[in-house]
Coordinates of C-alpha atoms in Angstrom, one line a residue:
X1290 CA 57.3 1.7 43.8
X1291 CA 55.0 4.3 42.0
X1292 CA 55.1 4.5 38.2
X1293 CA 54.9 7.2 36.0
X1294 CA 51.7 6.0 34.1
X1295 CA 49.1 3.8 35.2
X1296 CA 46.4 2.6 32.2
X1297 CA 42.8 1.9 32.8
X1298 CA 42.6 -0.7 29.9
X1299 CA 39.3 -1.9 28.1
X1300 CA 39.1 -5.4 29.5
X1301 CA 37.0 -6.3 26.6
X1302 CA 39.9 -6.2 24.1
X1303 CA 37.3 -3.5 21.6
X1304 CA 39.6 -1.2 21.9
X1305 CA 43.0 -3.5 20.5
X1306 CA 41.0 -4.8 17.9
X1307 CA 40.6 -1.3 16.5
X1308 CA 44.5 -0.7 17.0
X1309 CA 44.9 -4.3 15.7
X1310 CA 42.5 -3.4 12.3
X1311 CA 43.8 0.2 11.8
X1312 CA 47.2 -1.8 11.9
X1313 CA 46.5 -4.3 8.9
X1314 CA 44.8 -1.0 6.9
X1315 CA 47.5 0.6 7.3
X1316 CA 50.2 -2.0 5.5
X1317 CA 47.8 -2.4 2.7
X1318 CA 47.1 1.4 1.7
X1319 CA 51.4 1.6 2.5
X1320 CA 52.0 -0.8 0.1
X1321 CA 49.1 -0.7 -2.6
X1322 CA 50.2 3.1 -2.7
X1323 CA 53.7 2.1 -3.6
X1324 CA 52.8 -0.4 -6.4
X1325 CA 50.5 2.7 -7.7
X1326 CA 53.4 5.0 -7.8
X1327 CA 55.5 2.3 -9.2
X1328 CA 53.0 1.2 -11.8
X1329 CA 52.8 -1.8 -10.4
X1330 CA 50.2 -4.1 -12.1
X1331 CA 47.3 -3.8 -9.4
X1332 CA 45.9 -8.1 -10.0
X1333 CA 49.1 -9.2 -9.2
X1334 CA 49.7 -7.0 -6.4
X1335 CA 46.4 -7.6 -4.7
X1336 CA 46.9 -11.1 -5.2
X1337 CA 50.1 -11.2 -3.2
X1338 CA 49.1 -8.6 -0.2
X1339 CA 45.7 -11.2 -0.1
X1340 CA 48.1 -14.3 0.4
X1341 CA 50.6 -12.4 2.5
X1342 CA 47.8 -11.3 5.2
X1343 CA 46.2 -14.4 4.7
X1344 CA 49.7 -16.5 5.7
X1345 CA 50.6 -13.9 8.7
X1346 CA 47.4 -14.4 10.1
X1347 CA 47.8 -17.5 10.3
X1348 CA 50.9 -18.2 11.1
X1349 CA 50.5 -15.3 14.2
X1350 CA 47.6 -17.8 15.7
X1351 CA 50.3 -21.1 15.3
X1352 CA 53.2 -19.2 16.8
X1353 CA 51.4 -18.3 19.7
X1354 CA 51.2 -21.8 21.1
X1355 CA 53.9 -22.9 23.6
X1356 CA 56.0 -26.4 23.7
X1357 CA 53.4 -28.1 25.8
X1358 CA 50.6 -27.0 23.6
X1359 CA 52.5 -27.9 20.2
X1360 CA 52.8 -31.7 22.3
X1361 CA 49.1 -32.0 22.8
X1362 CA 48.2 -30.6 19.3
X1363 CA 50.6 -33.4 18.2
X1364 CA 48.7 -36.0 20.1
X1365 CA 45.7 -35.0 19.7
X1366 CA 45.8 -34.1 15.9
X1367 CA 43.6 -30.8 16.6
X1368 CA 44.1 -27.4 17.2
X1369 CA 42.2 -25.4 19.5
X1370 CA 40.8 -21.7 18.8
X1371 CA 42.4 -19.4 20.2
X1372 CA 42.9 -15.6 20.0
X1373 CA 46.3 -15.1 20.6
X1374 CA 49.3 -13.9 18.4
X1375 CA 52.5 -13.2 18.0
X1376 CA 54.5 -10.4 15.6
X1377 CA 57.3 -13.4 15.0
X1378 CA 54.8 -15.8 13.4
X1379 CA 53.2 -12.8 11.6
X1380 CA 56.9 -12.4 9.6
X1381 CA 57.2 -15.6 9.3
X1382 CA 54.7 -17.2 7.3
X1383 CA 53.8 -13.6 6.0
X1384 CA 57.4 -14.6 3.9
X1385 CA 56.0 -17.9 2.9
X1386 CA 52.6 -16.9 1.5
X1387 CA 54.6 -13.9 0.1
X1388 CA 57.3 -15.6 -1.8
X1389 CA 54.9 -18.8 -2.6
X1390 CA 52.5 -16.8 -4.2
X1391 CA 55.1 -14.6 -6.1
X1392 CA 56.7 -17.8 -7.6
X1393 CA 53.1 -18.8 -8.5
X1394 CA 52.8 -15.6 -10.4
X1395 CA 55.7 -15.2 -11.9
X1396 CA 55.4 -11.9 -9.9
X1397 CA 58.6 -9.7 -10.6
X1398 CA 58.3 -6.5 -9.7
X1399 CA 60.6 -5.1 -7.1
X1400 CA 58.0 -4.9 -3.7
X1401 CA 60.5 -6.2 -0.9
X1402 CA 61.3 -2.1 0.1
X1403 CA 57.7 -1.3 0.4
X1404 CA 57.3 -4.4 2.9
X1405 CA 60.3 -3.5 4.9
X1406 CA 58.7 0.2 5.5
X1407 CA 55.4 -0.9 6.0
X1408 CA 55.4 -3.8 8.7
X1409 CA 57.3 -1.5 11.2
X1410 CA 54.9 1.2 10.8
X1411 CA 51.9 -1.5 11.6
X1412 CA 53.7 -2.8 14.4
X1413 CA 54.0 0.7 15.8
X1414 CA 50.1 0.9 15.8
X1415 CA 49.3 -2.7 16.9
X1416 CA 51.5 -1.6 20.0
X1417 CA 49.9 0.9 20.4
X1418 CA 46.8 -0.7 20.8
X1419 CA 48.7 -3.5 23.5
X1420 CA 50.0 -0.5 25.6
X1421 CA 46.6 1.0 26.0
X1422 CA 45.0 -2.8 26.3
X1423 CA 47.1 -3.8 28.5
X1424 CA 47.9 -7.3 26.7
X1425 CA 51.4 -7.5 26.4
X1426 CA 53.9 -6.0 29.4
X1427 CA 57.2 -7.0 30.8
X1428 CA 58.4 -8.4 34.6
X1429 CA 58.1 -5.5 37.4
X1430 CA 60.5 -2.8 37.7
X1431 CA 61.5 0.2 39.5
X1432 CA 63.0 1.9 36.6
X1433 CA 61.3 5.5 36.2
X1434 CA 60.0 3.8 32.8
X1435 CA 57.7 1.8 34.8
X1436 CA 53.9 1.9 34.0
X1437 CA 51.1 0.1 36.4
X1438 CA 47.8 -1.1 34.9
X1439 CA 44.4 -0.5 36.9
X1440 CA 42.7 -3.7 38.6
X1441 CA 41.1 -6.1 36.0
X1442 CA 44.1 -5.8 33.9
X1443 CA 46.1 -8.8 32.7
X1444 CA 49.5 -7.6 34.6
X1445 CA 47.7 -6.8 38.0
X1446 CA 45.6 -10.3 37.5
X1447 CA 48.8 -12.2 37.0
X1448 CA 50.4 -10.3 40.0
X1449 CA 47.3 -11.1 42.0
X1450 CA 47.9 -14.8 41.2
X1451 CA 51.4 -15.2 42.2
X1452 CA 51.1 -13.2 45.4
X1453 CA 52.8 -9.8 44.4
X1454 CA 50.0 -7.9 45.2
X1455 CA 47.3 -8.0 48.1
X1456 CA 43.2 -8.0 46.8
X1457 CA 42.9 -4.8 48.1
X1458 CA 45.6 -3.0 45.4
X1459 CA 44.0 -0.8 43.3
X1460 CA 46.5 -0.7 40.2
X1461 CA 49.3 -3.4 39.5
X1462 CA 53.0 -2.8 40.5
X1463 CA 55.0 -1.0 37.7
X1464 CA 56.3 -3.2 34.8
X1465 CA 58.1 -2.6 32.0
X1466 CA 56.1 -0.8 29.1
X1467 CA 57.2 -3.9 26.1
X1468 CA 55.0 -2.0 23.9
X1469 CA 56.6 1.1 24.2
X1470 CA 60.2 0.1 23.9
X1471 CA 58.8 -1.7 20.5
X1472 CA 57.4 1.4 19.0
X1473 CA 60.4 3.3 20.0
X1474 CA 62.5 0.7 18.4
X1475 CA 60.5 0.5 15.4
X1476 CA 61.0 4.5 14.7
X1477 CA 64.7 4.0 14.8
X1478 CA 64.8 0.9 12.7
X1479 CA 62.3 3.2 10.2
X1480 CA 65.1 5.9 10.6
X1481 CA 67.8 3.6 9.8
X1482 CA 66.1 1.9 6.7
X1483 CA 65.2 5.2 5.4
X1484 CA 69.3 6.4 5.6
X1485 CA 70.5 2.4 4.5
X1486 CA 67.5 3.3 1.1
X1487 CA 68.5 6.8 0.0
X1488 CA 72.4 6.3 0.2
X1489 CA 71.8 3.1 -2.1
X1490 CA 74.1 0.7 0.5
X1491 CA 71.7 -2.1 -0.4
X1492 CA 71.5 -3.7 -4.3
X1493 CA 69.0 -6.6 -4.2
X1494 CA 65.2 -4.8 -3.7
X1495 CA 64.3 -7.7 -1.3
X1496 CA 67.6 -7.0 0.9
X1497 CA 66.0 -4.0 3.1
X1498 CA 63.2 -6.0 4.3
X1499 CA 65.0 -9.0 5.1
X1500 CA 67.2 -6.9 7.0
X1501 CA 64.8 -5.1 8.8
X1502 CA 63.3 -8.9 10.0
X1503 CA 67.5 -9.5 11.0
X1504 CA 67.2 -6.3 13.2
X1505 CA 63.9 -6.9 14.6
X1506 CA 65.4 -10.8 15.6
X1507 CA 67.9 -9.4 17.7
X1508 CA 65.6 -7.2 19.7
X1509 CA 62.9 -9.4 20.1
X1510 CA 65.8 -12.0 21.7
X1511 CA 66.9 -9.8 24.1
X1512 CA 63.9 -8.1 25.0
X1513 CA 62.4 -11.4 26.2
X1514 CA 64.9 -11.2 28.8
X1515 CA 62.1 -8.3 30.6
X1516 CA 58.9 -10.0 29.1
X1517 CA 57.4 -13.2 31.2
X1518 CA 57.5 -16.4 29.8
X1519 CA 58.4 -20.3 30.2
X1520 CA 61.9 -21.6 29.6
X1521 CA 62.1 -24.0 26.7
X1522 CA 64.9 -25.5 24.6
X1523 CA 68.4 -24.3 26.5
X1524 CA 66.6 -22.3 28.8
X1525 CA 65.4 -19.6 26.4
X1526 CA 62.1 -19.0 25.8
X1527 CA 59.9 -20.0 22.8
X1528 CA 60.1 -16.2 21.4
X1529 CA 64.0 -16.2 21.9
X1530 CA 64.1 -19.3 19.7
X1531 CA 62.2 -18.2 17.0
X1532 CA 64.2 -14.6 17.5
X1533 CA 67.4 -16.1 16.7
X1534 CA 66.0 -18.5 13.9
X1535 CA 65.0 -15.2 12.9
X1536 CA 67.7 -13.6 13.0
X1537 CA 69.8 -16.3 11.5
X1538 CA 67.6 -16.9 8.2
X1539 CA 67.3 -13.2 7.5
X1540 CA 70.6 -12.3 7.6
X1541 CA 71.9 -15.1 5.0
X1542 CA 69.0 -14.1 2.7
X1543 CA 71.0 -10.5 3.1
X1544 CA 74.1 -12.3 2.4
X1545 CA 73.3 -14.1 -0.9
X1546 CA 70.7 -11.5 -2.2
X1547 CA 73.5 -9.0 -2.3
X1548 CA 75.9 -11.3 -3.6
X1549 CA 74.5 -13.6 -5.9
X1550 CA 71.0 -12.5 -6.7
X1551 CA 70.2 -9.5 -9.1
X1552 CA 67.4 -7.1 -9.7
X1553 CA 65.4 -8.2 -13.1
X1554 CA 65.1 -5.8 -16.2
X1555 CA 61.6 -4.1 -16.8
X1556 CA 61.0 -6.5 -19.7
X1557 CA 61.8 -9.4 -17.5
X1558 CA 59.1 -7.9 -15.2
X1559 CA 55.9 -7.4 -17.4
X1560 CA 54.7 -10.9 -17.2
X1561 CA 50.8 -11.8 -17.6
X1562 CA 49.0 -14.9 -17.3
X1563 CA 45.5 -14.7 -16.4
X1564 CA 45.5 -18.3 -16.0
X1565 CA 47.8 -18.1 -12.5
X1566 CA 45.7 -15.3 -11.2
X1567 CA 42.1 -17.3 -11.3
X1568 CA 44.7 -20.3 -9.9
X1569 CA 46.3 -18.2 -6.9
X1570 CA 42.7 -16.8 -6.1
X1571 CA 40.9 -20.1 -6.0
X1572 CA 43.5 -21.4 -3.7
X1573 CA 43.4 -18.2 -1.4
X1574 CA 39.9 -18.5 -1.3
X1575 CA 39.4 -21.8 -0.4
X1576 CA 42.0 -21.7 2.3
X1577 CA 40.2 -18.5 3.6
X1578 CA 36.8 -20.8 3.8
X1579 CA 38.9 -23.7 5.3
X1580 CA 40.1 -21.4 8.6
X1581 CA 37.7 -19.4 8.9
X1582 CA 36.4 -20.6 12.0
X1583 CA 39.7 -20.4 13.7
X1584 CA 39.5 -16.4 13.0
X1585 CA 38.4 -13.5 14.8
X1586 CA 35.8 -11.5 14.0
X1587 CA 38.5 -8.7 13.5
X1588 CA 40.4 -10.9 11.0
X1589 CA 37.4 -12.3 9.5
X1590 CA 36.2 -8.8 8.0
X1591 CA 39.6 -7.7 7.4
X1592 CA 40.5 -10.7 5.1
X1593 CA 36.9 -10.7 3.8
X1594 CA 37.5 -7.3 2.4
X1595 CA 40.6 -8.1 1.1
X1596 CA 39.4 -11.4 -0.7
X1597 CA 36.4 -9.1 -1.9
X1598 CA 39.1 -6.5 -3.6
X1599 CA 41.1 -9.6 -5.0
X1600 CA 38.0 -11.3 -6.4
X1601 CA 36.5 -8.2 -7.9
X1602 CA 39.9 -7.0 -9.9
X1603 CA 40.6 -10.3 -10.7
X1604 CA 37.6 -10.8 -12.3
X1605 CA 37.6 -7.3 -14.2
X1606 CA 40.9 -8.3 -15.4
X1607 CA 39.2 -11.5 -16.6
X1608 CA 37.0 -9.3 -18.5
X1609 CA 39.9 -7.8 -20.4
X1610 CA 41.5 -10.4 -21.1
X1611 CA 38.9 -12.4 -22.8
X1612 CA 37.2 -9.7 -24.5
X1613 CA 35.6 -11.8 -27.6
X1614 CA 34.9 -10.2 -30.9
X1615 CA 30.8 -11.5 -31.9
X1616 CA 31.1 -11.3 -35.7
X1617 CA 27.1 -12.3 -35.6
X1618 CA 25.8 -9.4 -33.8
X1619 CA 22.6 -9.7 -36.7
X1620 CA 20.8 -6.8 -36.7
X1621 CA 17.1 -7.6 -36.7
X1622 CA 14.1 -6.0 -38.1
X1623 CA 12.3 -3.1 -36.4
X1624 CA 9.2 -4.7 -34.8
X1625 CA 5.5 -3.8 -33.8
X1626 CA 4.2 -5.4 -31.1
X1627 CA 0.3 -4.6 -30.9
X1628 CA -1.3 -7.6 -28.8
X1629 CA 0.0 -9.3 -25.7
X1630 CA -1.1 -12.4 -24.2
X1631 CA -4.3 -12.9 -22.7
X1632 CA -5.9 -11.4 -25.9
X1633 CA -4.6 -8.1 -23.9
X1634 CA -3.7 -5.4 -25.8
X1635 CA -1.3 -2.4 -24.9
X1636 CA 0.7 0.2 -26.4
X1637 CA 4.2 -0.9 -27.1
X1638 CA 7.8 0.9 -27.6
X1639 CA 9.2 0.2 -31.4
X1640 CA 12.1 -1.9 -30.6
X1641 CA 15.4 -0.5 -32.0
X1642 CA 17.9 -2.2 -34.3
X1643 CA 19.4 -5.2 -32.2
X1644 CA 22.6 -4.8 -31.3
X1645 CA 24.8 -7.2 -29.2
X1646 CA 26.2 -6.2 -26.0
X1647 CA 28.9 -6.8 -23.4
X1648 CA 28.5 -5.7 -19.9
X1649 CA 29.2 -6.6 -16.3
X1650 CA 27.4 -6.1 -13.2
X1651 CA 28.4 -5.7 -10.0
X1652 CA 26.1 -6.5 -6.8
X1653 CA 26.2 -6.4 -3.2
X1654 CA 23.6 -7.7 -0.7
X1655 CA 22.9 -8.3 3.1
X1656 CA 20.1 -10.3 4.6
X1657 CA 18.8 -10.9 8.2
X1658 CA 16.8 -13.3 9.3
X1659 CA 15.7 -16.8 11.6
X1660 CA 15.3 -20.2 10.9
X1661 CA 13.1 -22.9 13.0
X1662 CA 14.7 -26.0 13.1
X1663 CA 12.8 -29.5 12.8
X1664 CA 13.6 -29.8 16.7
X1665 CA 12.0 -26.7 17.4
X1666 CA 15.3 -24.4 18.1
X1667 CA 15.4 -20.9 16.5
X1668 CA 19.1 -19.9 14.9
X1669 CA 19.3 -16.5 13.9
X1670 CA 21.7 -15.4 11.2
X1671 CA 22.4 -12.4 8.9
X1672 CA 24.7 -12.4 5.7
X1673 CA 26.9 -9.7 3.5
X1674 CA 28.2 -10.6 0.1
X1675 CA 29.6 -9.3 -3.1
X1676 CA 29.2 -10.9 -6.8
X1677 CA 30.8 -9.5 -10.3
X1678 CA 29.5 -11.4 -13.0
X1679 CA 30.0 -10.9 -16.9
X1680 CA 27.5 -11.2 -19.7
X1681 CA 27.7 -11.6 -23.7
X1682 CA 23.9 -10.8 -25.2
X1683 CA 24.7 -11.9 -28.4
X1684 CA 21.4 -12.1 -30.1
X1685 CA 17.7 -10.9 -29.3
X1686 CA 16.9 -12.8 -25.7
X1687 CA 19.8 -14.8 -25.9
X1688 CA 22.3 -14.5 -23.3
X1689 CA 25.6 -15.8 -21.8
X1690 CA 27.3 -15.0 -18.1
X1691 CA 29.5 -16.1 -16.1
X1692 CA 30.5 -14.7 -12.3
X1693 CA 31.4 -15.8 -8.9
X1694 CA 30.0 -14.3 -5.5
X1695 CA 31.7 -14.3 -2.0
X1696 CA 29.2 -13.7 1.3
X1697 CA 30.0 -14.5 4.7
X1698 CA 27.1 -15.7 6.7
X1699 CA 26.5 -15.4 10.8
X1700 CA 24.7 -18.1 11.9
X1701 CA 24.2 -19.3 15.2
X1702 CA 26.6 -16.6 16.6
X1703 CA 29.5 -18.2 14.4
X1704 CA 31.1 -16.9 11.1
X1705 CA 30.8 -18.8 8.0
X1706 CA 32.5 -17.7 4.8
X1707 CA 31.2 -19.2 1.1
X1708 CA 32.5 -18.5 -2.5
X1709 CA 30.0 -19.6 -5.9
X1710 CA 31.7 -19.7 -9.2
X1711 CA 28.5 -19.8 -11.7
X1712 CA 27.5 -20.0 -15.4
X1713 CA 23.8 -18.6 -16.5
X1714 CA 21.9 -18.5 -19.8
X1715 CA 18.8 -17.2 -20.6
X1716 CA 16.8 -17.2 -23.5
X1717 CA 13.4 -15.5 -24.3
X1718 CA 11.3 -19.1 -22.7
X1719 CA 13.9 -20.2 -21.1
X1720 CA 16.7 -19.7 -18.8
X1721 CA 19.3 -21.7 -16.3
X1722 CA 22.0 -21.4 -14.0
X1723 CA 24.5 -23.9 -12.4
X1724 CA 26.8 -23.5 -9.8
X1725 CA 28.9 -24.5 -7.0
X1726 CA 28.6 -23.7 -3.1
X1727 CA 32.0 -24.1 -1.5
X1728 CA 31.5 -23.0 2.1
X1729 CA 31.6 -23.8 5.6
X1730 CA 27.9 -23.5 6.4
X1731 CA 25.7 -26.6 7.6
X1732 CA 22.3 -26.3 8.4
X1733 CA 19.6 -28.8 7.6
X1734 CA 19.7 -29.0 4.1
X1735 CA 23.4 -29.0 3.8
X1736 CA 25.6 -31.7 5.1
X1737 CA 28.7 -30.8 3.2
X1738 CA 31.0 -28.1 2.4
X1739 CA 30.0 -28.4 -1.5
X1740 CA 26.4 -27.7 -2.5
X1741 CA 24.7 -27.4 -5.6
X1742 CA 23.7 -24.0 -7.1
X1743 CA 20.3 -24.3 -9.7
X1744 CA 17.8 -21.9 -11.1
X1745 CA 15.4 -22.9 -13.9
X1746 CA 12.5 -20.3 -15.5
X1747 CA 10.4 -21.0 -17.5
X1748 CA 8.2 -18.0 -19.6
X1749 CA 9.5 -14.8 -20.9
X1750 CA 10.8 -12.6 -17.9
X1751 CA 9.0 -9.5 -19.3
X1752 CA 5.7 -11.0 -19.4
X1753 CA 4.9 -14.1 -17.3
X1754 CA 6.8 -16.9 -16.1
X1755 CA 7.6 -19.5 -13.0
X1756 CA 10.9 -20.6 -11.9
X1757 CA 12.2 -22.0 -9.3
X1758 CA 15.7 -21.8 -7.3
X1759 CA 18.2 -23.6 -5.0
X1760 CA 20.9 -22.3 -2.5
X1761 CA 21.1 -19.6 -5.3
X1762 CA 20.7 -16.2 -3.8
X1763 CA 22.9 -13.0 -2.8
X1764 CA 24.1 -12.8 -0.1
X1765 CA 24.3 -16.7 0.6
X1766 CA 22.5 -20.1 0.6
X1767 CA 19.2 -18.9 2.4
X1768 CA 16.6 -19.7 2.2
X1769 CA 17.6 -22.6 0.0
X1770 CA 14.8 -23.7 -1.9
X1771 CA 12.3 -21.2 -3.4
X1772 CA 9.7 -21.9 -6.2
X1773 CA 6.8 -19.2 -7.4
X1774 CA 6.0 -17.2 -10.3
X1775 CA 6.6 -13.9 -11.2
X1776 CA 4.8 -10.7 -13.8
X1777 CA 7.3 -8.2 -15.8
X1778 CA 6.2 -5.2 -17.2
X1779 CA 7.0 -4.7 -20.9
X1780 CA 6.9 -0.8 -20.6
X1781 CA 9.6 -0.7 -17.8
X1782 CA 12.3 -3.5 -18.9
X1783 CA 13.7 -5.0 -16.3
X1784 CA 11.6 -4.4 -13.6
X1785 CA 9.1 -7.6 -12.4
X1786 CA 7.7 -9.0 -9.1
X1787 CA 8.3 -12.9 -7.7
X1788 CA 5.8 -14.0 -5.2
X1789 CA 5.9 -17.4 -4.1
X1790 CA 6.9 -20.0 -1.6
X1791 CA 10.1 -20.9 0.3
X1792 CA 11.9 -22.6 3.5
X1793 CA 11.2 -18.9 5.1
X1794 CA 7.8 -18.7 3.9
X1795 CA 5.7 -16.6 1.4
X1796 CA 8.1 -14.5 0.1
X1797 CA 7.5 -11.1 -2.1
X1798 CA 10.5 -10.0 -4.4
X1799 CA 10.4 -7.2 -6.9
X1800 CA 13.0 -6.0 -9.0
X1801 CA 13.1 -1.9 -9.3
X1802 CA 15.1 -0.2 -11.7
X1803 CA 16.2 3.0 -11.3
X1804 CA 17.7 3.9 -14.3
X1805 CA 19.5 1.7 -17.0
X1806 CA 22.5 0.8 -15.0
X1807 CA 21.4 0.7 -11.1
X1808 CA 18.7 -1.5 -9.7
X1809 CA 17.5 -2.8 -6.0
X1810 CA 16.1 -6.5 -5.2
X1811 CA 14.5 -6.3 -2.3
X1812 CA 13.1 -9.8 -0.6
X1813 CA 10.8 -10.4 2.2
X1814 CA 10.0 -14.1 3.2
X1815 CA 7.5 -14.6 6.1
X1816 CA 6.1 -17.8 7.6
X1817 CA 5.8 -17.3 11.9
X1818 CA 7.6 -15.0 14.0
X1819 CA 10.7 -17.3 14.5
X1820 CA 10.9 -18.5 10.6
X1821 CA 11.2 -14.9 8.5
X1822 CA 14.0 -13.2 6.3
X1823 CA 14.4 -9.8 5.0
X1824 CA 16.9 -9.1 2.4
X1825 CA 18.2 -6.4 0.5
X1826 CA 20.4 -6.6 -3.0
X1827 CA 22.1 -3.8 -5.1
X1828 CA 22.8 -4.0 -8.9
X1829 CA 25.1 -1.6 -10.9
X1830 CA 26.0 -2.4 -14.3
X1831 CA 28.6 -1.8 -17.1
X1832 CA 28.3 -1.6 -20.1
X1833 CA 31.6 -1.7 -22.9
X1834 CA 31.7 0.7 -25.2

C-alpha cells in the first residue's frame, strides 16, 4: 500500500508544542478582540478567559486517562503526571470554569458566540501540529487518503509492536490522517456557524457555541470508529462515551436556551464589584500554584502569562476603584539643608512645596543562580516574575503601598509557581513590609507552601541606613535571608547601593535611576563557585495626575 504523504515527525514533540501554544494564543487574541469590539469590560473578561484555560487544561490532562487508569487513581488516591490530552476534556471543563466563574462575577455580557468561533479555529492549529507530530492517527488503510509516518514515529512504533511491519520498514503503513479530517471538519462547522450567526436562526448568545460542542460530539463518536483505542462501557470506547455525553448535554442546553432563557438588557449587564474580581483571582491563582507541577512547560508559561495579564488589570482596576481623596496633603515650608551627617557639608537642592502623591509601579525581574545544599548537592535554578504595587505618599517621607507579585521559579529542573500579596510603609527612619509567600517551592529554609515575607530598615534611605530582608525579593524567595547596609545619594533621589551578606554570599545591589519614572536593580551575590546569584529587576512608575 503506498500513501500519498509520508511525514518525518519531530520525535521530540518541539514542534506540537509550538502548534499546541500558537493554538491557545490564538483563542485568547480571538476572543479578547471580540470583547474590545464589543466594549466588553476587559477585568472581567480576562478573568474568565484565565479560569476558562485554566479549567480546559486541566480537565484535557484528566480526560486523557483510560478506565483502568481512573481504577488505580481511585485506589491509589493519586494521580500521575502525565502529558497527554484530549480536545473532549478541554470543552468540558473549559464550560465549568467558564460558567463557574461567570456566576461568580455576575458576568453578563453576551461572550458564548466568540467561544463558539474561536475553539474551532484553535483546534484547527493544534491539529495541525498532531498531523505534522505524528501524535494522533487512525487504524491503517488503503484509501488514497492514507498518509505513512517515517520510522521513530508513534504509528510505525505501534505497528512495529504488533507485527504489521518488519524492523527493516523505513516508514509506517498508511493510516488514516485524524488530524486532517478534524481540520477539515472544523472549516465546515466554522462555515456553518458563520451562515446559522448572520441569518439570526439562533436567539440565546450562548446557543451557537453549545451547538458547535453538539456537532463536534457527533463527529468525534463516529470518528473513533477509524482512531485506535480500548473498548469500554458497551463496547465503545472512552472518547465515544464522552462524545455522546457530549453530544447529549449540548444539545438540551440548545433546547432550553432557545426556549426558556433570554438575552439580558445593557443595564442588566454593566455590573461591577471589585470585591469578586480580587475573590475569582485569588482562587485562580492559588489553584494555578496547586497544579502546577502536573503541567507542562508549554502550559506553565502559557497560563503564567495569562495569570500575569489577569493580576496586573485587576490590580489597575483596583487602583480605580479605590482612588482616595487625602484632604491633608499639608504643604510644608520651603527648606535649606546646609549640613549633612558626619559634620559633612554639601550643596543641597531647595526642596519644593510638598505635595502628596499617588502613583503605581510596575516591575519585572529574572534571576539565575545555584544553591549548595547542607549535604553538599548543588541545585541550580533561575526565576521570572512580575509585581504591580500601589502607593499613597501622603506626607513628607511618609508612605503607604500595597501590591502583590507573581514569579515562577525553576529549581532543580522543576517548575515552581509563587504569588505575594504585601503591605509596605516607610517613613523617613523607618520602614516595613509584611507579606505572604504562597507557593510550591521547598528548599531548606522552607518547609511549607506558606512563608513569611519581612523587611525592616532602619536610617533614612537617602543618606545611611541598615536593613535587613526575608524571602522578600523579585523575582522569588532567593536568596531568603539578606541583612547589610546601604548609602543614598541626596543629589540623585532615589538612587543608593546595598552591600551586605546573604544565603548566596556578599552581595552588591545598587539602585540606578534613569529618569523619574524608570529605574534598574541590579543584584550580584557571591560566596564559591556553586553558591552564587545574579539578578536583574526593572521599575517603571506612574504617577496620577
Amino acid at each position: 500500500m503506498n500513501s500519498w504523504l509520508t511525514i518525518d515527525p519531530d520525535n521530540q514533540g518541539n514542534q506540537h508544542l509550538l502548534f499546541y501554544l500558537f493554538a491557545l494564543a490564538t483563542v485568547v487574541v480571538i476572543i479578547t478582540a471580540y470583547g474590545v469590539r464589543k466594549k466588553i469590560p476587559l477585568t472581567p473578561l480576562i478573568l474568565l478567559l484565565f479560569s476558562t484555560f485554566l479549567f480546559s487544561i486541566l480537565g484535557g490532562k484528566l480526560f486523557s486517562f483510560g478506565f483502568d487508569e481512573w481504577l488505580n487513581i481511585l485506589k491509589t488516591q493519586q494521580i500521575p503526571e502525565t502529558r497527554n490530552k484530549t480536545i473532549l476534556g478541554y470543552l468540558i471543563f473549559g464550560v465549568i470554569g467558564f460558567y463557574l466563574t461567570r456566576y461568580l462575577l455576575k458576568f453578563k455580557y453576551p461572550v458564548g458566540t466568540a467561544f463558539a468561533f474561536a475553539w474551532p479555529v484553535g483546534l484547527i492549529v493544534t491539529r495541525l501540529g498532531c498531523l505534522t507530530g505524528g501524535c494522533c492517527y487512525g487504524h491503517v488503510t488503503d484509501s488514497v487518503l492514507g498518509i505513512s509516518y517515517a520510522k521513530g514515529s508513534l504509528a510505525y512504533n505501534s505497528q512495529l509492536f504488533t507485527g504489521l511491519i518488519q524492523p527493516g520498514q523505513t516508514v509506517s503503513l498508511p493510516v488514516h490522517p485524524v488530524p486532517l479530517y478534524e481540520i477539515i471538519f472544523c472549516v465546515v462547522l466554522l462555515f456553518m456557524l458563520y451562515t446559522i450567526y448572520k441569518k439570526r436562526i439562533l436567539k440565546h448568545e450562548s446557543s451557537l457555541f453549545f451547538l458547535s460542542i453538539t456537532l463536534y460530539g457527533f463527529f468525534r463518536f463516529f470518528e473513533e470508529f477509524i482512531r485506535p483505542g480500548q473498548s469500554g462501557v458497551l463496547g465503545l470506547q472512552k472518547a465515544q462515551v464522552i462524545s455522546l455525553l457530549l453530544f447529549i448535554l449540548s444539545t438540551g442546553f440548545v433546547f432550553i436556551a432557545e426556549k426558556y432563557r433570554k438575552d439580558k438588557t445593557e443595564s442588566e449587564r454593566s455590573f461591577t464589584d471589585i470585591n469578586r474580581y480580587i475573590f475569582v483571582l485569588t482562587g485562580l491563582l492559588l489553584l494555578l500554584i496547586s497544579i502546577s507541577n502536573w503541567l507542562t512547560f508549554t502550559e506553565l508559561i502559557f497560563l503564567q502569562l495569562l495569570s500575569y495579564s489577569a493580576l496586573f488589570i485587576t490590580s489597575i482596576n483596583v487602583i480605580q476603584t479605590l482612588k482616595i481623596k487625602v484632604a491633608y496633603a499639608l504643604p510644608s515650608l520651603m527648606m535649606f539643608m546646609a549640613f549633612l551627617l558626619m559634620s559633612q557639608t554639601l550643596s543641597t537642592p531647595l526642596d519644593s512645596v510638598f505635595t502628596s502623591k499617588k502613583y503605581f509601579t510596575i516591575g519585572a525581574g529574572g534571576s539565575y543562580g545555584k544553591e549548595e545544599e547542607i549535604c553538599g548537592g548543588v541545585n541550580e535554578y533561575s526565576a521570572f516574575g512580575m509585581n504591580l504595587e500601589y502607593t499613597n505618599e501622603y506626607k513628607k517621607d511618609k508612605k503607604f503601598s500595597f501590591g502583590s507579585q507573581l514569579y515562577t521559579i525553576n529549581y532543580d529542573y522543576a517548575n515552581y509557581l509563587g504569588f505575594t500579596p504585601y503591605l509596605k510603609w516607610d517613613s523617613r527612619y523607618i520602614g516595613g513590609k509584611l507579606g505572604i509567600n504562597l507557593s510550591n517551592l521547598e528548599s531548606e529554609y522552607k518547609g511549607s507552601e506558606i512563608v513569611p515575607s519581612l523587611a525592616l530598615r532602619i536610617g533614612p534611605e537617602n543618606i545611611f541606613f541598615v536593613d535587613a530582608h526575608y524571602a522578600d525579593y523579585l523575582p522569588g524567595e532567593l536568596p531568603a535571608f539578606q541583612a547589610g547596609l546601604g548609602v543614598g545619594f541626596r543629589n540623585h533621589p532615589g538612587n543608593r547601593i546595598r552591600i551586605g551578606i546573604s544565603e548566596s554570599g556578599l552581595y552588591l545591589n545598587p539602585r540606578l535611576m534613569l529618569n523619574e519614572n524608570f529605574s534598574l536593580d541590579p543584584f550580584l551575590a557571591y560566596s564559591t563557585a556553586t553558591n552564587y546569584q545574579l539578578a536583574l529587576r526593572i521599575h517603571y512608575t506612574f504617577y496620577e495626575k
